[in-house]
Amino acid sequence: MPTSDGPSHLPVFVAPPHGNHQRSSGYVPGRVAPVRSPPPAKAPPPPPIKPQCARLDRLATLSQSEENQHKGRSQSLQQRKNTLICFGVSVGSFFLTLILVFSFSRRDVLDENCPDHNPSLSIWNPGHTPEKDVVVARGKLFRLESSATFRSLTIQSGGRVVFADNADGSKNVTLRTHYILIEDGGALHIGAPKCRYRSHATIALVGRSDNKKLPEVPGLGRKFIGVKSGGTLELHGTERVSWSLLTRSIPVNGLSTGGHAFQRNFSRGINLRVVDQDTAAVLTQERYDTHESFNDSQRLTQLLQSLPAGRIVALAVGDSAVKSLLDETKKAIKEKLGSSFVSSLQYRQAWALVSVVGGGNASCTEDVREHENHDTGGRALARRNFTSVDGVDFSVTAYSEWKNGFPISGFQVDAVDQVVLNLQDEVQQTWKPGDRIVVASTDYSMHQAEEFTLLPCPHCTSRQVRIQGKPQYNHVGEIIDGVDMRAEVALLSRNILIYGEMENSCYGNMCQFYNHDTFGGHIKVLGNFSSVHLSHVELKNMGQQEEKGRYPLHFHMCGDVDQKGGYSEPTYVDGLSIHHSFSRCLTIHASNGLLVKNTLGYNTLGHCFFLEDGIEQRNTFYHNLGLLTRPGTLLPTDRNETLCTSIKDKVYKGYTPSPSTECKAVSTFWIANPNNNLISNAAAGSQDAGIWFVFHSSSTGDSHGLVPETKAELTPLGIFYNNRVHSNFKAGLFIDKRVKTTNASAADPREYLCLDNGARFRPHQNADPSRPRVAAVIDTLISFKNNDLGAWIRGGDIIIQNSGFADNGVGLSFASDGSYPKDEGSSQEVKHSLFVGESRNRGTNGGQNKYWGLGGADGKMRTLPRNRTFPIRGFQIYDGPVRLTQSTFRQFTPTPERYTSAVGFNLKNTWQLTPRNNLSQLSFHSSVGLRTFFGRPGQWFEDNDLDGDKNSIFHDVDGSITGYRDTYIGRADNYLIQHPGCVNMSQWNGVICSGRYSQVYIQTLGAPNLSLSISRDEYPDAPLVLRGINSQAAVSQQYQPILMMSKSYTFHWSGPAPREVVLSLINFDKDDWVLVGLCYPSDTTFQIMADINDRQSNTFDDLTDYGTVSSLTELEKRPLERKYFFDRPVGLLWFYLRARHGRDGHSYCSVKGCERVKILATTSTKQTCNCTAKAYPKYSKTPSAVVPMPALSPALPCKDCGAKQLVFSSEPWTSYLQTQVKSVSTKEHQLGDDNAFISVNEVTMLFSTLGYFFVSVDSCSGKVTGNSAFTTVDENMEHYLKSKIPKRSIVLMATRGQPEDLVDLAPHLVSFGMAKTPDLHSKESVALWGFKGSSPSPSWVSLQAGKRDEVLGLQERYLPLGLEAYGCAPPAVQIRKDLELLKKATGQ
């Protein structure tokens, strides 16, 4: 901003960095110029001579000369002039004082932080000139005071436009234009970081894509805000909480009972509903035909007499109800329900009543309408509002009318306009009535996200808001089974709005795919801009689906936009709401170091947060939320199946793309280079993936050629901490694949930038494969309700830790860095994590959830992934090696339709597996029915006979899975790995064995279609047949059996023996060996040699030829020598495979390289080479164990097994208390369940006496402060409840048996947070989570009560600890790892 250049009492405005003050001749746009001090003020003029306001004394002389008389007249004249000047100055000072007083009274105090307070600005009211192109250039510094319309607005050469604001935020300024171009020192300001805009500012970008009257601006197109070199864009709205988390679940319709709605014609008589005042549940629904039946009238009387006080009753007449309505019934209605109209009710009158039993006339609401010629004068409507015992407001409505000759009656029990959301953050000050919010799905379908308008809520706390209408779906607001499944709730509204004006209907090419206009506005920031910072701005209807590079917000080839790029104030985007977008949310294109935080991307087409060309690095995404990410058309990876096969303009000739391999990758976060930071983000619903790391082998798009090779696959991962992914169809987190970087051709007809296989993430220091590996750490990932995969990760070295997976089709699946011989092996590790199969989050049937069926430990109806029979798995082994340790499994319960297992394998797997998949220190909850499962022929598994299926195996290091330490679990029908001491586990379709196991990689040339049959000499009748993993058209084939070491095997072919075979030793430790016999025709001659292959240099060392011996016996005597024996009569070529060097870590091969044996066979015979009939029984051996089977470990709790933490939360700095309450009713006791207890953090406190059991826990520390049991509600119990439970206590209660005085307990529960005294008549078992302390009560306070025939079962809740709302002192120093990592990521 210009500085003041003259004397003034106003503050001096100093030009900010990257501002629009005049630049020196050496100025380079986009780089930091030193901030100039304000020029020295000009010397003030000399102060005016003090006016002579006093009368001058006249000379006291009698005789004066003429000269003296003249002087006297002159002095008199000057005296009068000075008097006038004095008066003018006084009047001016008075008015100036009034102006200042008036200004201060309006609080328009000038603030140098506020751009609209700059005194250099001129007031600007340009009006509406829609055909005018306005240019604001040098010398034009405008404060826009009122709404305006232009054809275009260009701000350049030092020009400036600032939106006017005022203290009370009452301004409403709207600027409508086709585009705004900011360049070469031009600037647009709405608010500032230290002076946020308080009023309402709107920029409407107008125009159609086919408007030829207004030419496109090169590089920017139409309908945009463009920031070019030297431009400044500073937009800063009122600071608001961008998004929060629910802290209390919202059920369908807002009521845990689901609500009730009924309407019927000709339902003659009195229709009745009895509603539970505590839960809003409809207890009785009945029709009494009091028009024709005296008996029905008597039945109604009896029912009313039996109802307890406090019960809610609703009545509605259908047709007519008075002909047989007895006086005693009228009396009962009058006395029990307080009706004033029932006594005088007439024929066919419409009558509706809602009342409370025993509440008298004051509790009764009723309405009567006259019947006239089969019509009524309006609807008789009765409605009353109530509050449940848990504090949920609801309404009961009854109505009756005649309409168009039809009698209509009906009822509603709902919470319309009364649902209150409980949130994690204090939002009441910034989320206002009329604002729009969105609540994310917490189910498999992202389409269960719901928008609401906020209503006034005087009674709400600072963490509550009230919504209009009612929810259609369940939205979880709690931690379930240890995993944080709370729904995100985001604010859509901002007081600065930029939006695209849209047509009412679709036009143009996109109409074949969409039924609405997709040509929105866009903001594009180009390189060498001067300053761009956006905060708390709403972008709506932005992005242009048909045009690449036209996104809601686009940083286009800006290079480094932080200190590294010369920006003293690093560029950031903070608190934006980008919603209902037509092409992405935010695109970072060839730009580095951008900070994106607290930003919402909702309901968009195509990838939402998008890194474009694969060279974008050091960008930081902190606490952003994306949801409802829909398919788009721009790139193949944006498209769904229909779009993929329909858009073929960029493929070669008539090629039809394959959706599953080239498209179907649309993601909320599309990260094209691993060197970016993701901290505390949420991907809450995408058509495909939540977060996808994809790898570019070279820079693409406009960046092509700028960087010759990205080395993305070798680049270490940036910070990945505390991210959550849910409600995505394909995967929550996906790390795999690359994009095609060549144009379509005859050789490869696929489209440029389609999805491509072949990427292997293998990070090394400085992206240099010759330097040490750098582990990629995925820390604190929360993944739930993803339809296919919670996470799919290919590569190594990769570590996942402190993470929670729940309700995914497959929780977590690792794929290795690659396979031999393509890489050297790697490690993948999972530790300190939790896997939940089917949680208590049962979801909602609807919202594009396709499958609904029985499941879970409770066997109730729930939404399902994939379909009803899909085999749910917690941890899936694909190949390996992987290490899974110190992790916990819960709620994996098979059903008659579905195999659900904690540990499973990739289905229909052709790929290799390694016995080096090590599992240890695992904990399995009692709700786990299948710890592991190896599949069975049938749906999903098909024949279960592919090579990977047959070789499935893993290592139980410590026996925490099987009870047998240091054993291996493999397929029950794989006899290559077995011995007589193995333990068969038929339920798993597996077998537990001891031994040493490794792989032999067998590569053949010249016979790609062969099957390989391998027999162990100890089990010749049970060969393992492998078909190979390459396609039949391949020139070679490969097989990779897992073999028990120190055993002998024979190999047989389904056709002529291959002319060349290479056998590589994979995962062999030094001195491991097997003896193998390969089948060949008897006339075969051989050349056999050994070598060591160095994969990095692709060289071969230690080449050694094999010599011959005359017998197998002689060969067995010389196992260390490189010898072979060919048994010509049988056709078996025998030799040893022995490792002569050791391995490092997880490497496939030895430290010297991969030890191999190569066989070149020459024969003229084309016969099938299967020597089994001749080989056995000649070479048969008695089965034996090389390593004895260990004894079964005692079934004792494993001290160090399982995850250390009980709760996996998106706020890991908050401690939680795991609580379980198990009350036992008489029915449960009769069924044999007599185990009543309360558990706190897995410490169980049993109680065996009939009555009540209380446990108190300090809400600050989580320590149990006491527990007591009582048989009746006597003086001792009342004293305990009133005086013995400390303040700030979490109060847990369970019951046992059938306490007869539950009604006496009810009044005491109000002091523990109940909204009112609960009705415990006819209740038997009760479970309480209460709080004794501050008011209002915490959102988790709850009471569960069951009747005699109801079973509450085990109830589990996770409660936050240490909250200031409890009265707990805040920690002296709260360590927030996310904030520390944010500082690290941004270099602060």
Tab-separated table of N, CA, C and O in Angstrom, residues 262 267-273 286-288 313-319 321 349-354 380 397-401 408-411:
chain	number	residue	atom	x	y	z
A	262	PHE	N	-47.656	-42.739	10.085
A	262	PHE	CA	-48.803	-43.568	9.690
A	262	PHE	C	-49.883	-42.657	9.132
A	262	PHE	O	-50.174	-41.582	9.671
A	267	SER	N	-60.051	-45.466	8.166
A	267	SER	CA	-59.702	-46.220	9.376
A	267	SER	C	-60.703	-45.813	10.456
A	267	SER	O	-60.424	-45.016	11.350
A	268	ARG	N	-61.900	-46.394	10.375
A	268	ARG	CA	-63.040	-45.908	11.150
A	268	ARG	C	-62.841	-46.115	12.642
A	268	ARG	O	-62.273	-47.110	13.094
A	269	GLY	N	-63.329	-45.133	13.419
A	269	GLY	CA	-63.255	-45.213	14.864
A	269	GLY	C	-62.146	-44.334	15.410
A	269	GLY	O	-61.740	-43.333	14.811
A	270	ILE	N	-61.669	-44.701	16.592
A	270	ILE	CA	-60.579	-43.966	17.239
A	270	ILE	C	-59.286	-44.756	17.042
A	270	ILE	O	-59.173	-45.897	17.485
A	271	ASN	N	-58.357	-44.128	16.338
A	271	ASN	CA	-57.029	-44.704	16.149
A	271	ASN	C	-56.125	-44.213	17.277
A	271	ASN	O	-56.156	-43.022	17.633
A	272	LEU	N	-55.321	-45.114	17.805
A	272	LEU	CA	-54.567	-44.799	19.021
A	272	LEU	C	-53.096	-45.163	18.864
A	272	LEU	O	-52.738	-46.168	18.239
A	273	ARG	N	-52.233	-44.327	19.433
A	273	ARG	CA	-50.825	-44.642	19.590
A	273	ARG	C	-50.429	-44.331	21.029
A	273	ARG	O	-50.782	-43.267	21.565
A	286	GLU	N	-53.197	-49.214	17.695
A	286	GLU	CA	-54.441	-49.961	17.663
A	286	GLU	C	-55.549	-49.077	17.110
A	286	GLU	O	-55.486	-47.848	17.159
A	287	ARG	N	-56.574	-49.734	16.552
A	287	ARG	CA	-57.777	-49.036	16.096
A	287	ARG	C	-58.971	-49.588	16.852
A	287	ARG	O	-59.141	-50.807	16.972
A	288	TYR	N	-59.808	-48.700	17.360
A	288	TYR	CA	-61.018	-49.077	18.096
A	288	TYR	C	-62.221	-48.523	17.319
A	288	TYR	O	-62.385	-47.311	17.205
A	313	VAL	N	-50.107	-40.418	24.866
A	313	VAL	CA	-51.190	-41.038	24.106
A	313	VAL	C	-51.603	-40.082	22.995
A	313	VAL	O	-51.775	-38.878	23.226
A	314	ALA	N	-51.760	-40.614	21.799
A	314	ALA	CA	-52.254	-39.842	20.655
A	314	ALA	C	-53.485	-40.526	20.103
A	314	ALA	O	-53.504	-41.755	19.924
A	315	LEU	N	-54.554	-39.745	19.836
A	315	LEU	CA	-55.804	-40.262	19.297
A	315	LEU	C	-56.173	-39.488	18.034
A	315	LEU	O	-55.946	-38.272	17.963
A	316	ALA	N	-56.752	-40.186	17.071
A	316	ALA	CA	-57.211	-39.532	15.845
A	316	ALA	C	-58.424	-40.286	15.321
A	316	ALA	O	-58.408	-41.516	15.204
A	317	VAL	N	-59.451	-39.549	14.996
A	317	VAL	CA	-60.684	-40.154	14.488
A	317	VAL	C	-60.555	-40.397	12.987
A	317	VAL	O	-60.090	-39.536	12.237
A	318	GLY	N	-60.981	-41.588	12.579
A	318	GLY	CA	-61.109	-41.897	11.164
A	318	GLY	C	-62.584	-42.104	10.849
A	318	GLY	O	-63.254	-42.907	11.498
A	319	ASP	N	-63.093	-41.354	9.859
A	319	ASP	CA	-64.512	-41.409	9.513
A	319	ASP	C	-65.345	-40.893	10.685
A	319	ASP	O	-65.482	-39.697	10.864
A	321	ALA	N	-66.585	-41.735	15.082
A	321	ALA	CA	-66.193	-42.508	16.254
A	321	ALA	C	-67.196	-42.436	17.389
A	321	ALA	O	-66.922	-42.938	18.479
A	349	GLN	N	-67.140	-35.799	13.016
A	349	GLN	CA	-66.231	-34.697	13.313
A	349	GLN	C	-64.791	-35.209	13.278
A	349	GLN	O	-64.492	-36.322	13.724
A	350	ALA	N	-63.890	-34.376	12.740
A	350	ALA	CA	-62.462	-34.691	12.766
A	350	ALA	C	-61.909	-34.260	14.121
A	350	ALA	O	-62.075	-33.107	14.534
A	351	TRP	N	-61.288	-35.195	14.788
A	351	TRP	CA	-60.778	-34.921	16.148
A	351	TRP	C	-59.403	-35.556	16.295
A	351	TRP	O	-59.182	-36.713	15.886
A	352	ALA	N	-58.463	-34.797	16.852
A	352	ALA	CA	-57.112	-35.296	17.117
A	352	ALA	C	-56.679	-34.834	18.490
A	352	ALA	O	-57.002	-33.704	18.912
A	353	LEU	N	-55.956	-35.692	19.192
A	353	LEU	CA	-55.536	-35.383	20.565
A	353	LEU	C	-54.145	-35.978	20.809
A	353	LEU	O	-53.843	-37.094	20.381
A	354	VAL	N	-53.324	-35.213	21.505
A	354	VAL	CA	-52.046	-35.707	22.036
A	354	VAL	C	-51.978	-35.267	23.482
A	354	VAL	O	-52.152	-34.078	23.792
A	380	ALA	N	-57.891	-31.323	11.594
A	380	ALA	CA	-57.765	-31.307	13.049
A	380	ALA	C	-56.377	-31.818	13.378
A	380	ALA	O	-56.040	-32.972	13.106
A	397	THR	N	-47.502	-36.170	16.893
A	397	THR	CA	-48.546	-35.477	16.149
A	397	THR	C	-49.666	-36.458	15.806
A	397	THR	O	-49.401	-37.601	15.426
A	398	ALA	N	-50.883	-35.999	15.964
A	398	ALA	CA	-52.054	-36.745	15.502
A	398	ALA	C	-52.885	-35.812	14.634
A	398	ALA	O	-52.971	-34.611	14.901
A	399	TYR	N	-53.509	-36.362	13.569
A	399	TYR	CA	-54.342	-35.517	12.723
A	399	TYR	C	-55.518	-36.318	12.176
A	399	TYR	O	-55.467	-37.548	12.043
A	400	SER	N	-56.586	-35.558	11.861
A	400	SER	CA	-57.829	-36.155	11.375
A	400	SER	C	-58.522	-35.147	10.480
A	400	SER	O	-58.551	-33.950	10.781
A	401	GLU	N	-59.074	-35.640	9.359
A	401	GLU	CA	-59.779	-34.711	8.466
A	401	GLU	C	-60.603	-35.498	7.445
A	401	GLU	O	-60.399	-36.691	7.223
A	408	ILE	N	-59.419	-39.177	6.545
A	408	ILE	CA	-57.985	-39.427	6.667
A	408	ILE	C	-57.582	-39.249	8.130
A	408	ILE	O	-58.006	-38.293	8.788
A	409	SER	N	-56.773	-40.182	8.614
A	409	SER	CA	-56.220	-40.034	9.964
A	409	SER	C	-54.773	-40.500	9.944
A	409	SER	O	-54.381	-41.332	9.112
A	410	GLY	N	-53.993	-39.967	10.854
A	410	GLY	CA	-52.596	-40.367	10.870
A	410	GLY	C	-51.851	-39.872	12.090
A	410	GLY	O	-52.365	-39.093	12.902
A	411	PHE	N	-50.607	-40.366	12.205
A	411	PHE	CA	-49.750	-40.025	13.345
A	411	PHE	C	-48.309	-39.830	12.862
A	411	PHE	O	-47.887	-40.426	11.857
